[in-house]
mmCIF file of C-alpha atoms in Angstrom:
data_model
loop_
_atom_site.group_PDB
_atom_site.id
_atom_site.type_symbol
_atom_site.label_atom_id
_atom_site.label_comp_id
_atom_site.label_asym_id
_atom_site.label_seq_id
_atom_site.Cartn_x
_atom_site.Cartn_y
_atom_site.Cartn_z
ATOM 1 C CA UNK M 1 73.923 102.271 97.077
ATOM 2 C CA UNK M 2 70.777 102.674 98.568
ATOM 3 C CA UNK M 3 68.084 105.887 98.002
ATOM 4 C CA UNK M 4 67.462 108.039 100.446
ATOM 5 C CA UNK M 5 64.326 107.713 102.802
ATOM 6 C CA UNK M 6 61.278 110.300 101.785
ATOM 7 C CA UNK M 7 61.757 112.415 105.021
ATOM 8 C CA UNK M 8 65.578 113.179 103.260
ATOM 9 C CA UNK M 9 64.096 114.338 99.942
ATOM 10 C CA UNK M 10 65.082 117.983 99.155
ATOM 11 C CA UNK M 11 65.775 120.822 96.678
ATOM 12 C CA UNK M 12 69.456 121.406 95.734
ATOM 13 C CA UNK M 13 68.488 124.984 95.424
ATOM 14 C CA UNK M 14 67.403 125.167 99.071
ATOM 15 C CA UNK M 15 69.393 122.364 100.535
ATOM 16 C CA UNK M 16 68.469 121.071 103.652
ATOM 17 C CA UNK M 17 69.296 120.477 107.256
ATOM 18 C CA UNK M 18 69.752 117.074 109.001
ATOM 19 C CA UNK M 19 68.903 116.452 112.643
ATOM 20 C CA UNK M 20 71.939 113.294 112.606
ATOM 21 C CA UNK M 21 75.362 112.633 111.088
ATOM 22 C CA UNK M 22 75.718 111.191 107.685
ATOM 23 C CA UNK M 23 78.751 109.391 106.064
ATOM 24 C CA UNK M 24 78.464 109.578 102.001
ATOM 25 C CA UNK M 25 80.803 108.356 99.572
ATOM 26 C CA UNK M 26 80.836 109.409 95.755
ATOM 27 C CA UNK M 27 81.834 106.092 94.396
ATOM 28 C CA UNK M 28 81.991 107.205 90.758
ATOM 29 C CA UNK M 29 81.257 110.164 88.756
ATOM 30 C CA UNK M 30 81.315 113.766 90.186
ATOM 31 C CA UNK M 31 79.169 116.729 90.958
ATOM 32 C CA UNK M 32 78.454 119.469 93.810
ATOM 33 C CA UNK M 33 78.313 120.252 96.898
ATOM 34 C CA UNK M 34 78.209 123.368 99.177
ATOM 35 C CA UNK M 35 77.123 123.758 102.969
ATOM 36 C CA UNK M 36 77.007 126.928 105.230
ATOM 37 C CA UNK M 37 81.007 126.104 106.139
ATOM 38 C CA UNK M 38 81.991 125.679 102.275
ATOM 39 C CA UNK M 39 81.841 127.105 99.275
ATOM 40 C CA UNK M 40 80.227 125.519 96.331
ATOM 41 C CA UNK M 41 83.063 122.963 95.402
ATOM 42 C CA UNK M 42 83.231 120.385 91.927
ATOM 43 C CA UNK M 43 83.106 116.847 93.827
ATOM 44 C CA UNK M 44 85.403 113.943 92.124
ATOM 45 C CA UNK M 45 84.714 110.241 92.572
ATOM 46 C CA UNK M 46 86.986 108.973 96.171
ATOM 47 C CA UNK M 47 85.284 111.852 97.965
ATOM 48 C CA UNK M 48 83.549 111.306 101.314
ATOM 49 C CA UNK M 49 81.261 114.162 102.183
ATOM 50 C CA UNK M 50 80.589 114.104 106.078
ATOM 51 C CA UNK M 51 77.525 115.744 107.122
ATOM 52 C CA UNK M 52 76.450 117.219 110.591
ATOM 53 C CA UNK M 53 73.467 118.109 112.794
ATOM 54 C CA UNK M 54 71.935 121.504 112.209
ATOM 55 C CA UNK M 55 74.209 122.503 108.933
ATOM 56 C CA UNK M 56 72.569 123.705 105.928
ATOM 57 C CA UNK M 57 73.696 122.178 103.113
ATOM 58 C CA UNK M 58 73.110 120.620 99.511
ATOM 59 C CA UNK M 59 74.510 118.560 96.801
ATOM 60 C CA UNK M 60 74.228 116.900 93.463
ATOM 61 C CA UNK M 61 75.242 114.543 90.991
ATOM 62 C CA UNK M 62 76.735 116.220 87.605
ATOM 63 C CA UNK M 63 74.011 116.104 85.099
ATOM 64 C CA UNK M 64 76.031 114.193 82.648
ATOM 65 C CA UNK M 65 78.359 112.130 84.312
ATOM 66 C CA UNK M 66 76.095 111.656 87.164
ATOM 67 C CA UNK M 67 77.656 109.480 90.924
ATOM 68 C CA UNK M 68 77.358 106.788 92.455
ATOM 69 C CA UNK M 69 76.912 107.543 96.306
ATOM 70 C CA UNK M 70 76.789 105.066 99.483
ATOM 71 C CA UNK M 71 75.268 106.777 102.795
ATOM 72 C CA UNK M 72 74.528 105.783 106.273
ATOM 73 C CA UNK M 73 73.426 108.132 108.878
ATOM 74 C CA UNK M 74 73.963 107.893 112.886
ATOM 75 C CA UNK M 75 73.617 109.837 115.817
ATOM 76 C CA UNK M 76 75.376 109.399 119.174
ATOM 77 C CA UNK M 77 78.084 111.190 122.060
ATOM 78 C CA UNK M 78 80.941 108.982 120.507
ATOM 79 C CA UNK M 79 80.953 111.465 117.444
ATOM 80 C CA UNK M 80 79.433 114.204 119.139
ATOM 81 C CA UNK M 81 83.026 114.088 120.945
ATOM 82 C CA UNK M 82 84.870 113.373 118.013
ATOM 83 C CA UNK M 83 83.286 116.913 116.523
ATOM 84 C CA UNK M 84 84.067 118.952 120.015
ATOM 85 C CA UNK M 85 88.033 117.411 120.451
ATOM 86 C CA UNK M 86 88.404 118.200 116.359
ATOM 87 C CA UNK M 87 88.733 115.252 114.978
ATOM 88 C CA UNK M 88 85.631 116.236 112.231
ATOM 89 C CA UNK M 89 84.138 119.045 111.432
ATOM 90 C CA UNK M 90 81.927 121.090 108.965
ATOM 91 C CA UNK M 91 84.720 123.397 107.663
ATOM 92 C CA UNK M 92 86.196 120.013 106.668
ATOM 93 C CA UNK M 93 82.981 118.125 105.378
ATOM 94 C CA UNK M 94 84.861 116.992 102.168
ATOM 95 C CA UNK M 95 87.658 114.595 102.192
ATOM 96 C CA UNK M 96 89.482 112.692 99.685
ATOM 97 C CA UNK M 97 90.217 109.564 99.961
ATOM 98 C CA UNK M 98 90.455 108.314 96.783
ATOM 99 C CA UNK M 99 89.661 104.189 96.111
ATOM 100 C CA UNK M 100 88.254 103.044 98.937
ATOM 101 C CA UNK M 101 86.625 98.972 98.537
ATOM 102 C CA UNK M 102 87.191 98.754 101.903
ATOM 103 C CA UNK M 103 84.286 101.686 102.798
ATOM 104 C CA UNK M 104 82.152 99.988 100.425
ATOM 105 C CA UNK M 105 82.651 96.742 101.701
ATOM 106 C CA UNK M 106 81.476 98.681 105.242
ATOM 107 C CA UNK M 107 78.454 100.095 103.211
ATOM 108 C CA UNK M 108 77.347 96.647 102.099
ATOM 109 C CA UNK M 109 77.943 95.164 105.460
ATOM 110 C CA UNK M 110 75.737 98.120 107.494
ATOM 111 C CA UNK M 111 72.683 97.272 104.100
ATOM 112 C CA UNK M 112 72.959 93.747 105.457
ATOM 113 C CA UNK M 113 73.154 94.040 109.252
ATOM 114 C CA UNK M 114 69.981 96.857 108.579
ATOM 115 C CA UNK M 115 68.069 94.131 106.518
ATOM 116 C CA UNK M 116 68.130 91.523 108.750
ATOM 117 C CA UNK M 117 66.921 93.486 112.187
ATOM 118 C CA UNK M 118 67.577 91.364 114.781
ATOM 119 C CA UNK M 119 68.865 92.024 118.574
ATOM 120 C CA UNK M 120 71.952 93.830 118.756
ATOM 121 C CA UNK M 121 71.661 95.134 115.506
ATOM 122 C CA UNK M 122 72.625 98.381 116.647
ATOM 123 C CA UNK M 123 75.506 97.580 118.486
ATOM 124 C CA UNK M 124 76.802 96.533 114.970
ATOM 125 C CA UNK M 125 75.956 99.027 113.193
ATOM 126 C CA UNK M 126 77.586 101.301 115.191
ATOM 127 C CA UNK M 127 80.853 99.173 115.167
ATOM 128 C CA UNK M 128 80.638 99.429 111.420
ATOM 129 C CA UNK M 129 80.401 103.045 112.263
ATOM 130 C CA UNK M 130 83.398 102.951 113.953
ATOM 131 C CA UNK M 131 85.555 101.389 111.825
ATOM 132 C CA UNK M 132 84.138 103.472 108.985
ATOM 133 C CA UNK M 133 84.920 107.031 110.664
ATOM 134 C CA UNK M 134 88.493 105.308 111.699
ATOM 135 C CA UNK M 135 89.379 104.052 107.746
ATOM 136 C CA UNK M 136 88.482 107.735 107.069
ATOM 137 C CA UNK M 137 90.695 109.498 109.310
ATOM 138 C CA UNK M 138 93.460 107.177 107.651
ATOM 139 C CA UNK M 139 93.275 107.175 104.236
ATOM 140 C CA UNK M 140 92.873 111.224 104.366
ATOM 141 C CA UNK M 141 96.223 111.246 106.680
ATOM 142 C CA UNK M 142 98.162 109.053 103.938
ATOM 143 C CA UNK M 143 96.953 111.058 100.841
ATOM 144 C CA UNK M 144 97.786 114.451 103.220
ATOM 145 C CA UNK M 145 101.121 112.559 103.379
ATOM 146 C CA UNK M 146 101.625 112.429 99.271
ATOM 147 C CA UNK M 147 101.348 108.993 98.982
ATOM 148 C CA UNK M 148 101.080 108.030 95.424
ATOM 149 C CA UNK M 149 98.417 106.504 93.475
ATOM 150 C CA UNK M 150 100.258 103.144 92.962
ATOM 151 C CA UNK M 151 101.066 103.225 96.689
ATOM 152 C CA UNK M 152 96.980 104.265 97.454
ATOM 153 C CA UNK M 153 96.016 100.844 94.775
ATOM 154 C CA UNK M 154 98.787 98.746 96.866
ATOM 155 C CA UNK M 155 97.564 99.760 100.343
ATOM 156 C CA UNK M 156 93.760 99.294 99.253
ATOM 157 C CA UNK M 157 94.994 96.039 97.758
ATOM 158 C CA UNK M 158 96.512 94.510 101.148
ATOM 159 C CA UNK M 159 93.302 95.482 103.042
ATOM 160 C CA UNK M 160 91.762 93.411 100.554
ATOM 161 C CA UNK M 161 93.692 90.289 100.694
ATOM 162 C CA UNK M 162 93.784 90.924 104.814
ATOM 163 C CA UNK M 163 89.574 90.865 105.237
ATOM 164 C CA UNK M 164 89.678 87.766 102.637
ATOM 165 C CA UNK M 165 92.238 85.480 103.854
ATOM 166 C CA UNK M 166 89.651 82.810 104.507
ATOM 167 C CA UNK M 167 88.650 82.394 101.487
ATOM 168 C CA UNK M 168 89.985 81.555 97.853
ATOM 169 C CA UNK M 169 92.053 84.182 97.446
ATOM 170 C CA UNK M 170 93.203 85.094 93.841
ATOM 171 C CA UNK M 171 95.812 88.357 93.197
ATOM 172 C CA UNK M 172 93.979 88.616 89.452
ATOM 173 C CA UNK M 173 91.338 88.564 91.128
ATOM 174 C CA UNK M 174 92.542 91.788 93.515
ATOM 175 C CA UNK M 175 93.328 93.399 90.438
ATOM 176 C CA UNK M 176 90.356 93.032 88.432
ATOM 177 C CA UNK M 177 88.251 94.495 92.117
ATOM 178 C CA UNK M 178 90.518 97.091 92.071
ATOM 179 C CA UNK M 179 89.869 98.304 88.443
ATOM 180 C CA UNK M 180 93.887 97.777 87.361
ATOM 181 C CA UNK M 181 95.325 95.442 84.626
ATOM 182 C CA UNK M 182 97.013 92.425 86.093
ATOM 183 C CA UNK M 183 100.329 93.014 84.987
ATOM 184 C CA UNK M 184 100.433 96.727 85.994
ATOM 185 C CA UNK M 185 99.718 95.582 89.724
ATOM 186 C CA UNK M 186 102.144 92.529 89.944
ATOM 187 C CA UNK M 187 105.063 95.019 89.070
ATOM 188 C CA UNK M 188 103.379 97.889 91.569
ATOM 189 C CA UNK M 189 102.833 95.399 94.419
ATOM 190 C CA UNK M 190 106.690 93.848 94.138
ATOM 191 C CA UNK M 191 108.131 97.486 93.736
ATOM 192 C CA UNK M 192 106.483 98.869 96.793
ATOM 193 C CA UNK M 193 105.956 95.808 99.261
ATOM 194 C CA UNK M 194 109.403 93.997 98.177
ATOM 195 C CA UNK M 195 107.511 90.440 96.774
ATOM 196 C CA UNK M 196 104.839 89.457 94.422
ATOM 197 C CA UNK M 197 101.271 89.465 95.786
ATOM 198 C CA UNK M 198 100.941 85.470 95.179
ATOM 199 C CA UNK M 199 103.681 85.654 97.912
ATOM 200 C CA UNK M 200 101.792 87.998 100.177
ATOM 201 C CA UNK M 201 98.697 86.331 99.965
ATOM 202 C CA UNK M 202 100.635 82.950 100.728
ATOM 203 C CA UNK M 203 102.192 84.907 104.187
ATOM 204 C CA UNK M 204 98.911 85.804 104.744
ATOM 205 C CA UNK M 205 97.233 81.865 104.718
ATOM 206 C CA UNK M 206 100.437 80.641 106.541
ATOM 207 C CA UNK M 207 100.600 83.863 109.624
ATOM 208 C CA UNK M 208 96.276 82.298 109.755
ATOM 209 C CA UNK M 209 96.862 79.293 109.239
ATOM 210 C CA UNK M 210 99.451 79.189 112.690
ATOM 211 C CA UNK M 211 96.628 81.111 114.399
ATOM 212 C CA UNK M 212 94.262 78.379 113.848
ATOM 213 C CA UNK M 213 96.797 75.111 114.246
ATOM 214 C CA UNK M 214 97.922 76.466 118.246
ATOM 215 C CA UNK M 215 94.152 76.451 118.748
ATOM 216 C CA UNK M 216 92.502 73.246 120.077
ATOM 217 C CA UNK M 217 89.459 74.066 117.673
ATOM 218 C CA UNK M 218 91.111 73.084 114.399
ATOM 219 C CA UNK M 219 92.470 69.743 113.072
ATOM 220 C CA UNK M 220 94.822 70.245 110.211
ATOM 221 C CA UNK M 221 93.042 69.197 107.791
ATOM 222 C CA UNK M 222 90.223 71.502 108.412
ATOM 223 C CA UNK M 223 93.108 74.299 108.483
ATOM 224 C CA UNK M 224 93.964 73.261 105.266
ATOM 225 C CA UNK M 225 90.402 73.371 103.700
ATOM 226 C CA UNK M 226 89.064 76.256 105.525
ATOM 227 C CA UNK M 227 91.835 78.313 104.202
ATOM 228 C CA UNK M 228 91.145 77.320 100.584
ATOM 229 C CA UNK M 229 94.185 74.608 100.107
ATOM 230 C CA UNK M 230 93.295 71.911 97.655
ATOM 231 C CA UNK M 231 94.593 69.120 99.830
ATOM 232 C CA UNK M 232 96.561 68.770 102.840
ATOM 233 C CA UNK M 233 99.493 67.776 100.646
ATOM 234 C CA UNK M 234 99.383 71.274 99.278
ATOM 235 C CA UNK M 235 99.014 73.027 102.721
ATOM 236 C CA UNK M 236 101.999 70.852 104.068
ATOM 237 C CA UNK M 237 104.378 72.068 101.136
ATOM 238 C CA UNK M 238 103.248 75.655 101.545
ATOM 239 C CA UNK M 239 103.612 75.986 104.925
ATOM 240 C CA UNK M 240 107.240 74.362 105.230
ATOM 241 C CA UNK M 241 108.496 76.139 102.147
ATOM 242 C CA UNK M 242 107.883 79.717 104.373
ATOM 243 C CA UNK M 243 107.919 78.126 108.239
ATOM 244 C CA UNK M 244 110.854 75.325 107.696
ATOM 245 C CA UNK M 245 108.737 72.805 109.360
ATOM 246 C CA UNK M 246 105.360 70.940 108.711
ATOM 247 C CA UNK M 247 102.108 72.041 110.088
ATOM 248 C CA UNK M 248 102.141 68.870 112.258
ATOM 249 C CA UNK M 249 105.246 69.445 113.875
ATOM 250 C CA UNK M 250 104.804 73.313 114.051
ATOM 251 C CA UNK M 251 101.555 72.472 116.124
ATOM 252 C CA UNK M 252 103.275 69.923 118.622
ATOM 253 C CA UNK M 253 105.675 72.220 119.316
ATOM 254 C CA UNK M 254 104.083 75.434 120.231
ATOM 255 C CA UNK M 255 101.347 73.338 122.227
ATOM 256 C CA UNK M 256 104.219 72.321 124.457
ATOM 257 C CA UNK M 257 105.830 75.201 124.427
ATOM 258 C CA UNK M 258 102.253 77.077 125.983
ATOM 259 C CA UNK M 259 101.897 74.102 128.123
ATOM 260 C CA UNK M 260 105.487 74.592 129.911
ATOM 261 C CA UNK M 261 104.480 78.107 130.156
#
């Protein structure tokens, strides 16, 4: 998380009014928060608090447990839209979302793009933006839904092993970023996705590694490496015992195949 800029500095007692948008996500611990569309309401951990333009509000960590908060603010017509149509608004400026490493991830990617300043920094950020405001309308549609917490953990848990197929990919590893014991999550994943995550995350390599084998850009034993495989031996097992075929022969095929087309 980063602190907030001197110009943002206020009282809780007075609160204060912003003159942009601001995404802010209570990563841990709890507190307060209260605007001139809500009443004061106890804020849990999961909770993103979306602030607008011109609204009076404040909030503040719990004195004991204390929170852990990410924020980025943003102006723009893209969201000024989103407010008019309904798709956000300040009656609505809390929403649960519960674990969320993905919007973290997002956080930590904005801190970095913001660091480094270059051209077209903006045009990121806003992307990042995007994508942000988009995982939020979704993950407060499934918990509206009643999706459970294992099925919440198991959803988060895919994203995960989606944005890191190209590297080492580990499903202890998931677990342990996920805050859940190993075990707990091998049974979850197989009871709600139908097969063990070392299976999904093996999918996942294959489905990327096809991607990369049809493209003239790759050799296959650069597919193999890139994708974390300790040798092509081990890439050429893996990706007959789920396609039938070897990666060589799976790659002279569908060449010819787009050729004829």
């Amino acid at each position: 998380a980063m602190k907030h800029p001197a110009t943002y500095n206020f009282k809780a007692q007075s609160g204060r009014v912003l003159d942009e948008y601001q995404i802010i996500y209570i990563a841990e611990g709890g507190g307060f928060f209260e605007s001139q569309s809500i009443e004061r309401q106890r804020i849990e951990s999961g909770t993103v608090l979306l602030l607008f333009p011109g609204e009076q509000h404040h909030y503040y960590p719990d004195k004991q447990l204390g929170w852990r908060e990410f924020w980025i603010g943003f102006k723009g017509e893209v969201m000024d839209h989103r407010t008019s149509a309904g798709f956000f608004s300040p009656k609505e400026a809390i929403i649960k979302i519960g674990l969320s490493n993905t919007l973290i991830s997002l956080y930590r990617d904005a801190i970095r793009v913001a660091e480094k300043e270059k051209i077209g920094c903006q045009q990121l950020l806003a992307g990042i933006v995007t994508h942000m405001l988009g995982h939020i309308l979704y993950k407060s549609k499934r918990n509206g839904e009643g999706a459970t917490r294992a099925e919440e953990i198991i959803n988060e848990a895919r994203q995960l092993m989606r944005e890191r197929v190209h590297h080492t990919l580990h499903a202890e590893d998931i677990a342990t970023s996920l805050g859940v014991g190993y075990s707990w999550f091998r049974q979850a994943f197989k009871r709600i996705t139908g097969i063990s995550p070392a299976q999904y995350i093996a999918r996942l390599l294959i489905s990327r590694a096809k991607e990369m084998l049809i493209s003239e850009s790759y050799t296959i034993t650069e597919t193999a490496y890139l994708l974390g495989f300790e040798s092509v031996g081990q890439f050429s097992t893996a990706f007959r015992k789920i396609e039938g075929t070897t990666p060589r022969q799976f790659r002279e095929e569908n060449r010819l195949a787009y050729r004829k087309e």
